[in-house]
Short mmCIF file of C-alpha atoms and ligand atoms in Angstrom, two decimals:
data_model
loop_
_atom_site.label_atom_id
_atom_site.label_comp_id
_atom_site.label_asym_id
_atom_site.label_seq_id
_atom_site.Cartn_x
_atom_site.Cartn_y
_atom_site.Cartn_z
CA MET A 418 10.76 -25.59 -25.69
CA PHE A 419 12.54 -23.03 -24.09
CA CYS A 420 11.13 -19.33 -24.03
CA ASN A 421 12.32 -16.59 -22.05
CA GLN A 422 10.07 -13.53 -23.76
CA CYS A 423 8.16 -12.20 -21.70
CA GLU A 424 7.98 -11.35 -17.55
CA GLN A 425 6.96 -13.97 -16.82
CA ALA A 426 9.46 -16.38 -17.64
CA ALA A 427 9.26 -19.37 -16.05
CA ASN A 428 11.73 -19.06 -12.16
CA GLY A 429 12.96 -16.06 -13.92
CA THR A 430 14.89 -17.74 -16.28
CA GLY A 431 12.50 -18.91 -19.39
CA CYS A 432 9.58 -21.88 -19.89
CA ASN A 433 11.07 -25.00 -20.62
CA ILE A 434 8.32 -27.47 -19.80
CA SER A 435 5.03 -25.33 -20.86
CA GLY A 436 4.58 -21.64 -21.06
CA VAL A 437 3.63 -19.63 -17.75
CA CYS A 438 1.10 -18.21 -20.26
CA GLY A 439 -0.24 -21.37 -21.46
CA LYS A 440 1.73 -21.75 -24.68
CA LYS A 441 2.28 -25.43 -24.96
CA PRO A 442 5.91 -27.42 -26.52
CA ASP A 443 4.08 -27.51 -29.94
CA VAL A 444 3.33 -23.93 -30.26
CA ALA A 445 6.55 -23.01 -28.73
CA ALA A 446 8.55 -25.31 -31.40
CA LEU A 447 6.08 -23.38 -34.46
CA GLN A 448 6.89 -20.39 -33.52
CA ASP A 449 10.41 -20.63 -33.23
CA HIS A 450 10.07 -22.57 -36.97
CA LEU A 451 8.12 -19.30 -38.22
CA LEU A 452 10.77 -16.80 -37.14
CA TYR A 453 13.18 -19.46 -38.52
CA GLY A 454 11.16 -18.71 -42.03
CA LEU A 455 10.83 -15.20 -41.68
CA LYS A 456 14.90 -14.84 -41.43
CA SER A 457 15.25 -17.25 -44.37
CA LEU A 458 12.48 -14.77 -46.28
CA ALA A 459 13.88 -11.63 -45.02
CA LEU A 460 17.93 -12.60 -46.33
CA TYR A 461 15.85 -12.87 -50.27
CA ALA A 462 13.69 -9.47 -48.69
CA ASP A 463 16.63 -7.74 -47.84
CA LYS A 464 17.84 -7.93 -51.75
CA ILE A 465 14.81 -7.49 -53.39
CA GLY A 466 14.09 -3.99 -51.94
CA ARG A 467 10.21 -3.22 -50.76
CA ASN A 468 7.56 -5.75 -52.14
CA ALA A 469 4.08 -4.93 -50.12
CA GLU A 470 3.11 -8.51 -50.06
CA ILE A 471 5.99 -9.59 -48.06
CA ASP A 472 5.93 -6.77 -45.94
CA ARG A 473 2.63 -6.86 -44.68
CA PHE A 474 3.20 -10.90 -44.42
CA THR A 475 6.66 -10.00 -42.26
CA ILE A 476 4.33 -7.91 -39.42
CA GLU A 477 1.79 -10.43 -39.37
CA GLY A 478 4.34 -13.39 -38.63
CA LEU A 479 6.10 -11.17 -35.97
CA PHE A 480 3.11 -9.73 -34.21
CA SER A 481 1.60 -13.87 -34.09
CA THR A 482 5.08 -14.80 -31.81
CA VAL A 483 4.50 -11.70 -29.66
CA THR A 484 3.06 -12.98 -25.45
CA ASN A 485 -0.28 -14.15 -25.74
CA VAL A 486 -0.94 -13.46 -30.00
CA ASP A 487 -1.06 -17.05 -30.78
CA PHE A 488 -2.06 -20.14 -29.32
CA ASP A 489 -3.65 -22.05 -32.27
CA ALA A 490 -0.74 -24.79 -34.29
CA PRO A 491 -2.59 -25.41 -37.42
CA ARG A 492 -2.52 -21.79 -37.93
CA ILE A 493 0.95 -21.22 -37.06
CA GLY A 494 1.31 -24.03 -39.56
CA GLY A 495 -0.98 -22.23 -42.10
CA LEU A 496 2.14 -19.20 -41.76
CA ILE A 497 4.95 -20.90 -41.83
CA LYS A 498 3.83 -22.66 -45.66
CA ARG A 499 2.34 -18.92 -45.95
CA CYS A 500 6.25 -17.82 -45.91
CA TYR A 501 7.63 -20.51 -47.47
CA GLU A 502 5.73 -19.62 -50.55
CA LEU A 503 6.85 -15.85 -50.05
CA LYS A 504 10.29 -16.46 -49.42
CA GLU A 505 10.53 -18.67 -52.20
CA LYS A 506 8.88 -16.03 -54.73
CA ALA A 507 11.52 -13.44 -53.07
CA LYS A 508 14.27 -15.50 -54.11
CA ALA A 509 13.11 -16.05 -57.72
CA ALA A 510 12.71 -12.40 -57.65
CA ALA A 511 16.46 -12.00 -56.49
CA GLY A 512 17.63 -14.36 -59.18
CA THR A 513 19.85 -15.88 -56.87
CA ALA A 514 20.44 -18.16 -54.12
CA ILE A 515 21.47 -17.02 -51.04
CA ALA A 516 24.76 -18.31 -49.35
CA ASN A 517 23.87 -18.82 -46.07
CA PRO A 518 21.50 -22.01 -44.79
CA VAL A 519 18.93 -20.27 -42.76
CA ALA A 520 18.28 -19.28 -46.72
CA ASP A 521 18.15 -23.14 -47.98
CA TRP A 522 14.53 -23.59 -45.54
CA LYS A 523 12.01 -25.24 -46.45
CA PRO A 524 9.30 -26.77 -44.08
CA ALA A 525 7.80 -29.92 -43.98
CA ASP A 526 4.94 -30.55 -45.71
CA ASP A 527 2.84 -31.65 -42.41
CA LEU A 528 2.17 -30.03 -38.79
CA ALA A 529 4.38 -32.79 -36.92
CA GLY A 530 7.43 -32.42 -39.38
CA MET A 531 7.19 -28.58 -38.84
CA ILE A 532 7.14 -28.72 -35.14
CA ALA A 533 10.04 -31.63 -35.21
CA GLN A 534 11.65 -28.91 -37.51
CA GLY A 535 10.93 -25.98 -34.77
CA GLU A 536 12.16 -27.73 -32.08
CA GLN A 537 15.61 -27.11 -33.79
CA HIS A 538 15.51 -23.41 -34.71
CA GLY A 539 14.60 -22.40 -30.80
CA ILE A 540 15.90 -18.85 -30.18
CA ASN A 541 19.59 -17.31 -31.46
CA THR A 542 21.00 -20.55 -33.02
CA GLN A 543 23.31 -19.33 -35.47
CA HIS A 544 25.62 -17.26 -31.96
CA VAL A 545 27.01 -19.02 -29.40
CA ASN A 546 28.26 -15.89 -27.30
CA GLU A 547 26.06 -15.54 -24.28
CA ASP A 548 25.62 -11.67 -24.83
CA ILE A 549 25.61 -11.61 -28.25
CA ARG A 550 22.44 -13.94 -27.97
CA SER A 551 21.38 -11.41 -25.37
CA VAL A 552 21.62 -8.16 -27.77
CA ILE A 553 20.01 -10.76 -30.37
CA GLU A 554 17.09 -11.83 -28.26
CA ILE A 555 16.53 -7.39 -27.36
CA LEU A 556 16.72 -7.00 -31.01
CA MET A 557 13.85 -9.74 -31.58
CA TYR A 558 11.79 -8.75 -29.52
CA GLY A 559 12.21 -5.04 -30.26
CA LEU A 560 11.40 -6.09 -33.66
CA LYS A 561 8.11 -8.41 -33.07
CA GLY A 562 7.05 -5.28 -30.57
CA MET A 563 6.95 -2.94 -33.45
CA ALA A 564 5.39 -5.52 -35.87
CA ALA A 565 2.33 -5.11 -33.78
CA TYR A 566 2.51 -1.44 -33.71
CA MET A 567 2.88 -1.45 -37.13
CA ASP A 568 0.32 -4.05 -37.68
CA HIS A 569 -2.42 -1.65 -36.40
CA ALA A 570 -1.20 1.65 -38.86
CA MET A 571 -0.93 -1.27 -41.40
CA ILE A 572 -4.77 -1.93 -40.71
CA LEU A 573 -5.18 2.04 -41.05
CA GLY A 574 -3.52 2.22 -44.29
CA ARG A 575 -0.39 3.59 -43.22
CA THR A 576 3.67 2.23 -44.09
CA ASP A 577 7.17 3.50 -43.81
CA ASP A 578 9.98 2.14 -46.80
CA GLU A 579 11.97 2.46 -44.12
CA VAL A 580 10.63 1.11 -41.68
CA MET A 581 9.98 -1.86 -43.46
CA ALA A 582 13.45 -2.30 -44.94
CA PHE A 583 15.22 -1.91 -41.37
CA PHE A 584 12.78 -5.25 -40.27
CA GLN A 585 14.32 -7.29 -43.03
CA LYS A 586 17.74 -5.94 -42.91
CA ALA A 587 17.60 -7.11 -39.40
CA LEU A 588 15.46 -10.13 -39.18
CA ALA A 589 18.88 -11.15 -41.84
CA ALA A 590 21.74 -9.54 -39.70
CA THR A 591 20.46 -12.43 -37.10
CA THR A 592 21.47 -15.02 -39.14
CA ASP A 593 24.97 -13.34 -40.10
CA SER A 594 27.32 -15.31 -37.87
CA SER A 595 30.35 -13.04 -38.52
CA LEU A 596 28.59 -9.78 -36.75
CA GLY A 597 29.78 -9.05 -33.43
CA LEU A 598 28.33 -7.35 -30.03
CA MET A 599 28.41 -3.67 -31.14
CA ASP A 600 26.76 -4.36 -34.23
CA PHE A 601 23.58 -5.85 -32.58
CA VAL A 602 24.09 -2.90 -30.47
CA GLY A 603 23.85 -1.08 -33.15
CA LEU A 604 20.76 -2.96 -34.84
CA SER A 605 18.94 -2.38 -31.81
CA MET A 606 18.82 0.89 -31.23
CA GLU A 607 18.03 1.98 -34.33
CA CYS A 608 15.35 -0.33 -33.78
CA GLY A 609 14.04 2.20 -30.96
CA LYS A 610 14.55 5.12 -33.67
CA GLN A 611 12.59 2.81 -36.40
CA ASN A 612 10.03 2.49 -33.41
CA LEU A 613 9.53 6.40 -32.51
CA THR A 614 8.41 6.42 -36.61
CA VAL A 615 5.91 3.41 -35.86
CA MET A 616 4.82 4.91 -33.00
CA GLY A 617 4.31 8.58 -34.84
CA LEU A 618 2.62 6.60 -37.60
CA LEU A 619 0.35 4.33 -35.72
CA ASN A 620 -0.34 8.45 -33.55
CA THR A 621 -1.07 10.00 -37.07
CA ALA A 622 -3.17 7.14 -38.47
CA HIS A 623 -5.58 7.04 -35.11
CA THR A 624 -5.51 11.02 -34.90
CA ASP A 625 -6.31 11.83 -38.76
CA THR A 626 -9.32 9.25 -38.43
CA TYR A 627 -10.98 9.15 -35.34
CA GLY A 628 -9.49 12.71 -33.73
CA HIS A 629 -7.21 13.82 -31.18
CA PRO A 630 -8.28 12.45 -27.80
CA VAL A 631 -9.79 14.43 -25.55
CA PRO A 632 -10.56 14.56 -21.83
CA THR A 633 -13.62 11.81 -21.14
CA ALA A 634 -14.93 10.24 -18.41
CA VAL A 635 -15.69 6.58 -18.33
CA GLN A 636 -18.69 5.11 -16.61
CA LEU A 637 -17.11 1.37 -14.80
CA GLY A 638 -20.90 0.45 -14.15
CA THR A 639 -22.77 -1.18 -16.72
CA LYS A 640 -26.34 0.02 -18.39
CA ALA A 641 -29.30 -2.19 -18.92
CA GLY A 642 -28.56 -4.03 -22.16
CA LYS A 643 -26.99 -6.59 -24.40
CA ALA A 644 -24.16 -6.47 -24.80
CA ILE A 645 -20.14 -6.65 -26.58
CA LEU A 646 -17.25 -6.69 -24.07
CA VAL A 647 -14.05 -5.92 -26.81
CA SER A 648 -10.22 -6.33 -25.76
CA GLY A 649 -6.90 -5.27 -27.18
CA HIS A 650 -5.77 -2.10 -29.22
CA ASP A 651 -6.75 -2.24 -32.72
CA LEU A 652 -9.05 0.77 -32.65
CA LYS A 653 -10.25 0.23 -36.42
CA MET A 654 -11.43 -2.96 -35.03
CA MET A 655 -13.77 -0.85 -32.48
CA GLU A 656 -15.14 0.95 -34.83
CA GLU A 657 -16.50 -1.66 -36.91
CA ILE A 658 -17.49 -3.02 -33.86
CA LEU A 659 -19.67 0.09 -33.35
CA LYS A 660 -20.61 0.57 -36.92
CA GLN A 661 -22.35 -2.44 -37.30
CA THR A 662 -24.34 -2.68 -33.69
CA GLU A 663 -25.10 0.53 -34.35
CA GLY A 664 -29.70 0.18 -33.25
CA LYS A 665 -28.99 -2.95 -32.66
CA GLY A 666 -29.69 -2.91 -29.02
CA ILE A 667 -26.40 -3.67 -28.10
CA ASN A 668 -24.34 -1.72 -25.97
CA VAL A 669 -20.41 -1.54 -26.42
CA TYR A 670 -17.48 -1.98 -23.16
CA THR A 671 -14.01 -1.51 -23.53
CA HIS A 672 -11.85 -4.28 -21.94
CA GLY A 673 -8.28 -4.00 -20.75
CA GLU A 674 -6.09 -1.46 -23.28
CA MET A 675 -9.34 -0.69 -25.40
CA LEU A 676 -9.79 2.05 -22.66
CA PRO A 677 -8.51 5.04 -24.27
CA ALA A 678 -11.27 4.57 -27.40
CA HIS A 679 -13.41 6.27 -24.90
CA GLY A 680 -11.86 9.79 -26.05
CA TYR A 681 -11.59 9.54 -29.76
CA PRO A 682 -14.09 12.10 -31.07
CA GLY A 683 -14.82 9.19 -33.58
CA LEU A 684 -15.11 6.71 -31.55
CA LYS A 685 -16.99 8.41 -28.47
CA LYS A 686 -19.80 9.83 -31.07
CA TYR A 687 -21.28 6.19 -31.04
CA SER A 688 -23.84 6.51 -27.87
CA HIS A 689 -23.36 2.75 -27.26
CA LEU A 690 -20.04 3.26 -26.75
CA VAL A 691 -20.74 3.06 -23.24
CA GLY A 692 -17.80 2.68 -20.48
CA ASN A 693 -15.23 0.07 -19.33
CA TYR A 694 -15.93 -3.38 -17.98
CA GLY A 695 -13.13 -4.50 -15.72
CA GLY A 696 -9.42 -4.40 -15.26
CA ALA A 697 -5.94 -5.51 -17.03
CA TRP A 698 -5.77 -8.36 -18.92
CA GLN A 699 -4.62 -10.81 -16.04
CA ASP A 700 -7.85 -10.30 -14.23
CA GLN A 701 -9.84 -11.48 -17.78
CA ALA A 702 -10.77 -15.31 -16.11
CA GLN A 703 -12.62 -14.10 -13.66
CA GLU A 704 -14.00 -11.16 -15.14
CA PHE A 705 -15.39 -12.25 -18.48
CA ALA A 706 -17.10 -15.26 -16.33
CA LYS A 707 -19.28 -12.38 -15.00
CA PHE A 708 -19.72 -10.41 -18.48
CA PRO A 709 -22.71 -11.93 -19.78
CA GLY A 710 -22.29 -10.63 -22.79
CA ALA A 711 -20.65 -11.64 -26.52
CA ILE A 712 -16.53 -10.59 -25.53
CA ILE A 713 -14.22 -10.15 -28.37
CA PHE A 714 -10.05 -9.86 -28.72
CA ASN A 715 -8.50 -8.16 -31.14
CA THR A 716 -4.96 -8.01 -30.10
CA ASN A 717 -3.54 -9.67 -26.75
CA CYS A 718 -3.33 -10.50 -23.62
CA ILE A 719 -5.70 -13.35 -24.25
CA GLN A 720 -5.51 -16.63 -21.76
CA LYS A 721 -6.64 -19.78 -21.37
CA PRO A 722 -10.77 -19.25 -21.38
CA ALA A 723 -12.62 -20.71 -18.40
CA ASP A 724 -15.33 -22.96 -20.05
CA SER A 725 -17.90 -20.46 -18.68
CA TYR A 726 -17.51 -18.30 -21.26
CA THR A 727 -15.69 -19.99 -24.21
CA ASP A 728 -18.85 -20.42 -26.17
CA ARG A 729 -19.75 -16.55 -26.24
CA LEU A 730 -15.96 -15.49 -26.62
CA TYR A 731 -14.16 -14.56 -30.24
CA THR A 732 -10.87 -13.66 -31.29
CA TRP A 733 -10.22 -11.70 -34.74
CA GLY A 734 -6.46 -9.96 -36.14
CA LEU A 735 -4.06 -12.04 -35.47
CA VAL A 736 -5.46 -13.46 -31.82
CA ALA A 737 -6.14 -16.86 -30.84
CA TRP A 738 -7.44 -19.82 -29.17
CA PRO A 739 -7.70 -23.81 -30.36
CA GLY A 740 -11.53 -23.78 -29.97
CA VAL A 741 -12.30 -19.92 -29.78
CA LYS A 742 -14.73 -18.80 -32.68
CA HIS A 743 -12.46 -16.70 -34.63
CA ILE A 744 -13.56 -13.67 -37.00
CA ASP A 745 -12.00 -13.38 -40.35
CA GLY A 746 -12.48 -9.93 -41.71
CA TRP A 747 -14.65 -7.28 -40.89
CA ASP A 748 -17.91 -9.16 -40.39
CA PHE A 749 -18.67 -9.34 -36.94
CA SER A 750 -22.55 -10.65 -37.59
CA PRO A 751 -21.47 -14.00 -35.78
CA VAL A 752 -20.60 -11.67 -32.52
CA ILE A 753 -23.18 -9.81 -32.88
CA ALA A 754 -25.46 -12.80 -33.08
CA LYS A 755 -24.31 -13.80 -30.20
CA ALA A 756 -24.60 -10.91 -27.88
CA LEU A 757 -28.52 -10.76 -29.06
CA GLU A 758 -28.45 -14.10 -27.41
CA CYS A 759 -26.87 -14.06 -24.53
CA PRO A 760 -28.27 -12.46 -21.30
CA ALA A 761 -29.00 -9.01 -20.73
CA LEU A 762 -26.34 -6.69 -18.30
CA PRO A 763 -28.30 -4.93 -15.42
CA GLU A 764 -28.77 -1.58 -15.37
CA ASN A 765 -26.22 -1.05 -12.59
CA PRO A 766 -23.83 2.33 -12.50
CA GLY A 767 -20.34 2.52 -11.21
CA GLN A 768 -17.32 4.94 -10.32
CA GLU A 769 -16.26 7.10 -13.68
CA ILE A 770 -12.69 7.34 -14.45
CA LEU A 771 -10.94 9.91 -17.14
CA THR A 772 -8.60 8.94 -20.23
CA GLY A 773 -8.26 11.11 -23.36
CA PHE A 774 -5.08 13.06 -22.18
CA GLY A 775 -2.92 12.37 -25.39
CA HIS A 776 -0.06 15.08 -26.36
CA ASN A 777 -2.83 17.71 -27.67
CA ALA A 778 -4.98 17.65 -24.75
CA VAL A 779 -2.31 17.99 -22.47
CA LEU A 780 -0.12 20.35 -24.72
CA GLY A 781 -3.53 22.28 -25.51
CA VAL A 782 -3.18 23.56 -21.94
CA ALA A 783 0.48 23.64 -21.47
CA ASP A 784 0.58 27.13 -20.58
CA LYS A 785 -1.13 26.37 -17.23
CA VAL A 786 0.79 23.52 -16.50
CA ILE A 787 4.20 25.34 -17.45
CA ASP A 788 3.29 28.23 -14.85
CA ALA A 789 2.07 25.40 -12.49
CA VAL A 790 5.40 24.51 -12.25
CA LYS A 791 7.24 27.47 -12.61
CA SER A 792 5.00 28.90 -9.64
CA GLY A 793 5.74 25.69 -7.66
CA ALA A 794 2.14 23.71 -7.17
CA ILE A 795 3.65 21.23 -9.63
CA LYS A 796 6.94 19.93 -8.40
CA HIS A 797 7.16 16.81 -10.43
CA PHE A 798 6.07 14.30 -13.13
CA PHE A 799 5.79 10.46 -13.03
CA LEU A 800 5.72 9.23 -15.86
CA VAL A 801 4.25 5.48 -14.34
CA GLY A 802 3.01 2.94 -17.13
CA GLY A 803 3.72 -0.46 -19.05
CA CYS A 804 2.04 -3.72 -18.60
CA ASP A 805 0.17 -5.26 -16.21
CA GLY A 806 0.91 -8.71 -14.66
CA ALA A 807 0.26 -11.20 -12.49
CA LYS A 808 3.29 -11.28 -10.30
CA SER A 809 2.45 -9.59 -6.23
CA GLY A 810 5.32 -8.01 -6.69
CA ARG A 811 3.23 -5.05 -9.25
CA ASN A 812 1.47 -3.73 -6.01
CA TYR A 813 4.58 -1.57 -6.10
CA TYR A 814 3.09 0.59 -8.92
CA THR A 815 -0.34 1.08 -6.32
CA GLU A 816 1.81 2.26 -3.67
CA PHE A 817 4.06 4.17 -6.05
CA ALA A 818 1.03 6.23 -7.22
CA GLU A 819 -0.84 6.83 -3.85
CA LYS A 820 2.67 7.22 -1.93
CA ALA A 821 3.20 10.47 -5.29
CA PRO A 822 3.23 13.59 -3.38
CA LYS A 823 0.65 15.99 -3.96
CA ASP A 824 1.97 18.16 -5.92
CA THR A 825 2.95 15.96 -8.72
CA VAL A 826 1.17 14.95 -11.53
CA ILE A 827 1.42 11.37 -12.62
CA MET A 828 0.94 10.24 -16.18
CA THR A 829 0.39 7.06 -17.11
CA LEU A 830 -0.31 4.97 -20.32
CA ALA A 831 -0.93 1.07 -21.06
CA CYS A 832 -2.92 -1.25 -19.36
CA GLY A 833 0.04 -1.07 -15.78
CA LYS A 834 -2.69 1.65 -14.93
CA TYR A 835 -5.41 -0.40 -13.85
CA ARG A 836 -3.06 -0.70 -10.65
CA PHE A 837 -4.27 3.08 -9.91
CA ASN A 838 -6.49 4.03 -11.78
CA LYS A 839 -9.47 3.90 -10.02
CA LEU A 840 -8.13 6.36 -7.11
CA GLU A 841 -9.45 9.24 -6.16
CA PHE A 842 -5.96 11.79 -7.43
CA GLY A 843 -8.10 15.30 -7.06
CA ASP A 844 -6.05 17.83 -8.97
CA ILE A 845 -3.54 21.06 -9.17
CA GLY A 846 -5.64 23.79 -9.91
CA GLY A 847 -7.75 21.86 -12.57
CA ILE A 848 -5.13 19.68 -13.67
CA PRO A 849 -5.91 16.51 -12.71
CA ARG A 850 -3.21 14.98 -11.12
CA LEU A 851 -3.79 11.19 -12.87
CA LEU A 852 -3.24 12.32 -16.14
CA ASP A 853 -4.42 9.10 -18.62
CA ILE A 854 -2.57 9.49 -22.33
CA GLY A 855 -3.05 6.25 -23.78
CA GLN A 856 -2.72 2.73 -24.82
CA CYS A 857 0.80 1.42 -24.60
CA ASN A 858 1.90 2.76 -28.33
CA ASP A 859 0.74 6.06 -26.82
CA ALA A 860 4.09 6.33 -25.00
CA TYR A 861 4.42 8.59 -28.40
CA SER A 862 2.38 10.76 -27.05
CA ALA A 863 3.79 10.99 -23.19
CA ILE A 864 7.81 11.32 -25.57
CA GLN A 865 5.92 14.65 -27.35
CA ILE A 866 4.70 16.09 -24.34
CA ALA A 867 7.93 15.51 -22.44
CA VAL A 868 9.64 17.24 -25.41
CA ALA A 869 7.36 19.89 -25.95
CA LEU A 870 8.18 20.60 -21.77
CA ALA A 871 11.89 20.64 -22.10
CA GLY A 872 11.60 23.15 -24.90
CA ALA A 873 9.68 25.00 -23.36
CA PHE A 874 12.15 25.21 -19.83
CA LYS A 875 15.14 24.89 -22.13
CA CYS A 876 16.06 21.87 -21.05
CA GLY A 877 16.72 18.24 -22.32
CA VAL A 878 14.27 15.66 -21.16
CA ASN A 879 16.64 14.57 -18.50
CA ASP A 880 17.09 17.82 -16.63
CA LEU A 881 12.83 17.77 -16.21
CA PRO A 882 11.78 17.16 -13.05
CA LEU A 883 10.17 14.08 -14.80
CA SER A 884 11.01 10.37 -13.68
CA MET A 885 9.92 7.08 -15.40
CA VAL A 886 8.71 4.22 -13.57
CA LEU A 887 7.85 1.62 -15.84
CA SER A 888 6.55 -1.84 -15.78
CA TRP A 889 6.89 -4.33 -18.70
CA TYR A 890 5.44 -7.81 -19.31
CA GLU A 891 5.82 -8.60 -23.02
CA GLN A 892 7.75 -7.35 -26.21
CA LYS A 893 6.14 -4.32 -26.79
CA ALA A 894 7.59 -2.95 -23.90
CA VAL A 895 11.19 -4.55 -25.26
CA VAL A 896 10.48 -1.86 -27.75
CA ILE A 897 9.32 0.81 -26.39
CA LEU A 898 12.32 0.53 -23.77
CA LEU A 899 14.56 0.27 -27.50
CA THR A 900 12.62 3.97 -27.96
CA LEU A 901 13.62 5.40 -24.90
CA PHE A 902 16.85 4.44 -24.95
CA HIS A 903 17.41 6.33 -28.53
CA LEU A 904 16.05 9.05 -27.42
CA GLY A 905 18.44 9.37 -24.52
CA ILE A 906 16.12 9.23 -21.67
CA LYS A 907 18.09 7.79 -18.72
CA ASN A 908 17.23 7.20 -15.16
CA ILE A 909 14.07 4.86 -16.34
CA LYS A 910 13.47 2.57 -12.90
CA LEU A 911 11.99 -1.12 -14.47
CA GLY A 912 10.11 -3.67 -12.54
CA PRO A 913 8.25 -5.75 -11.79
CA THR A 914 11.91 -8.01 -11.87
CA LEU A 915 14.33 -7.62 -15.31
CA PRO A 916 14.08 -9.43 -18.14
CA ALA A 917 15.20 -13.27 -17.95
CA PHE A 918 17.14 -12.85 -21.56
CA ILE A 919 19.44 -10.22 -20.39
CA THR A 920 23.35 -11.19 -19.24
CA PRO A 921 24.89 -9.43 -16.44
CA ASN A 922 27.32 -7.86 -18.91
CA VAL A 923 24.35 -6.31 -21.13
CA LEU A 924 22.85 -4.95 -17.81
CA ASN A 925 26.03 -3.06 -17.28
CA PHE A 926 26.21 -1.90 -20.44
CA LEU A 927 22.16 -0.51 -20.18
CA VAL A 928 23.69 1.12 -16.51
CA GLU A 929 26.76 2.89 -17.59
CA ASN A 930 24.92 4.18 -20.65
CA PHE A 931 21.21 4.99 -19.37
CA ASN A 932 21.63 4.47 -15.63
CA VAL A 933 18.20 1.95 -16.27
CA GLY A 934 17.79 0.32 -12.82
CA PRO A 935 15.24 -1.90 -10.99
CA ILE A 936 12.71 -1.18 -8.56
CA THR A 937 13.65 -1.20 -5.26
CA THR A 938 11.28 0.20 -2.35
CA VAL A 939 8.32 2.93 -3.02
CA ASP A 940 10.23 4.98 -0.09
CA ALA A 941 13.82 4.63 -1.77
CA ASP A 942 12.82 5.38 -5.69
CA MET A 943 10.43 8.07 -4.54
CA LYS A 944 12.87 9.91 -2.17
CA ALA A 945 15.47 9.16 -5.04
CA MET A 946 13.66 10.66 -7.75
CA LEU A 947 12.27 13.75 -5.61
CA GLY A 948 16.14 14.51 -4.17
FE1 FSO B 953 -0.83 -4.17 -21.59
FE2 FSO B 953 -0.90 -7.16 -23.22
FE3 FSO B 953 -0.70 -2.76 -24.70
FE4 FSO B 953 0.76 -5.55 -23.92
S1 FSO B 953 -2.89 -5.96 -22.94
S2 FSO B 953 0.44 -5.88 -22.05
S3 FSO B 953 2.91 -4.05 -23.50
O1 FSO B 953 -0.06 -6.51 -24.80
O2 FSO B 953 0.35 -4.15 -25.25
O3 FSO B 953 0.17 -2.96 -22.38
FE1 SF4 B 954 6.77 -18.07 -21.12
FE2 SF4 B 954 6.41 -15.74 -21.72
FE3 SF4 B 954 7.55 -17.56 -23.66
FE4 SF4 B 954 4.50 -17.42 -22.51
S1 SF4 B 954 6.05 -15.90 -23.66
S2 SF4 B 954 6.38 -19.24 -22.72
S3 SF4 B 954 5.12 -17.31 -20.40
S4 SF4 B 954 8.41 -16.92 -21.52
#
C-alpha cells in the first residue's frame, strides 16, 4: 500500500505498511481500486451529462475514501461492484466505447481479486512527472473533500449540475496523459471555486432547514440519565436522532464536529439535546470508554474502537468499521434500545462554552464590530481553525490562542477549536473574543464575514487586519485551502506540517502565488501578523 493523503502520513512521506489511521493494506488497495473505478465511470459520465444515480454514487464513492471514514473491506467491495454496474450503464447510454485503458476497467468477481487489482492502481498511475503527480493528488484530495460536503448537502435534498459536471470532468481528466501541469493547476483552482458553491449550498441547506445559528451556551458536564453520543458532521441525522429519542428519557450529546448543532434553532429546540461531551476526534478511545451510553458516528473521524465500547458503538451513512454495527437508513431504534440498556450518566454539571457564531449572527452585530475596529478596541482578527489531530506540535494552536493580545478577536471553526475552546477569553465591549463559527464546512460563513468586513472597510480581504492560522488533517481541509486560494486569499499559515504530497516545486508555486507558509513559532508568527 501507499497512502499519503492525510497529515498523519507515516514518516512525513506516506503509509506503506499499514495506515497510521488504522487502514490496512487490503482496505487501501480496495479504496485505490474504487477510485480507479470512479475515474472509469467518470469518463462515460462526462460524456452523457447529468444522471442523478451516477452523480449520487460518485459523491458516496469519493467520500468513502476520505481519511477515517470507511475501514470495512466488504463494504468497499460492494461499492466497486456498484461502480462497475453504473459504468456499464453509462457506457450503454454513451453508445460507444471510449479509447482509454481506464475506460476498459472491469473488477474481479471476488474481494481477493479486487484487492489484487487495486494494488495495481495506486495513486497517480497515469503520469510520471512528480510535480504533475503532486498537483493531481491535490485535485483528487480536493474532490474527496468536496464530495464530503456535497454528501451532506444531498442528504438535505440539494445538488448542483455545474458542480456535478465538474466532478466528472475532473475525475476523467486525471486519466488523460496528454494534460500538463498547468491543466491540473487550473482544475485544482476550479475545484476550489466549485467547493465554494458546495459549501454555500450546504450552508443554505442547513439554515433553510434548521434556521441560522444563534449564539448558544453549551453544557460540557453531564445530566443524570440514559444517553446517546453523536459524532460527525451530519445535521439531518442529528435531527432524526433527536426526533426518535423524544420522550424516551434519553439525553443526546454532541461529540467533536457535532458541537455547532447546538446553535441551530431547529435542533436546539429539543430539550433533550443537553450538551457536548469530550474533545476532538483523536481523543475518542479514552473518552468513549468513559461514556456509558450508546455512541454513533455519522461521518469521519472514526478510529479503531477499544473493546470496552465496541458493543455500544454504531456507524451510519458512509462511515464503517469492521465488527461495528451499521445503521442503514433512518431507523435508529437499535441505537435507542442500546442506550436504554446501558447505564445512565450521572448528574455532573460542568463548564459552559459558546457556539453559534455563523455569519448571520456575527453580521447581525456588524455595526458594533466595525465601530470597535474603528475605535481601536479591536486591533486584529485571527481565524484559527481547521482539523485537530494527534501530533504534539498542535499545541501551537493552544499557545497561539493564549498569546493572542487582549484587543484581538479569534474566529474558529472545525475540530481544531478543541485545542482552546475551553479557555476563558472574555469580550471586547460585549463582543466575545472567541467566536465559534461552526464546522469545517462553515468556512463558508468565515468567508462571508471576511468579505462583509472588507466591504465595510472598502478594501480587499487581504488588506483587512485579519490573519489565518490553519491546521489541516484530512482532505476536507485540502479543498477548503483550494477555495481560499481561489478567492485569492494570501499569507495563510498552515500546520502542523505541510502535506507530504506537495513537491518542492509545487510548494514554490503556492508560495509565489499565495505566500502560504508553514507555522513556525507562535511568537514569530504572531509578531509578523501583527507587525
Ligand atoms: Fe475534524 Fe475529522 Fe471537520 Fe475533518 S472531525 S478532521 S477536516 O473530519 O472534517 O474538522
Ligand atoms: Fe496514512 Fe493518512 Fe493514508 Fe491513513 S489516510 S493510510 S494515516 S496517509
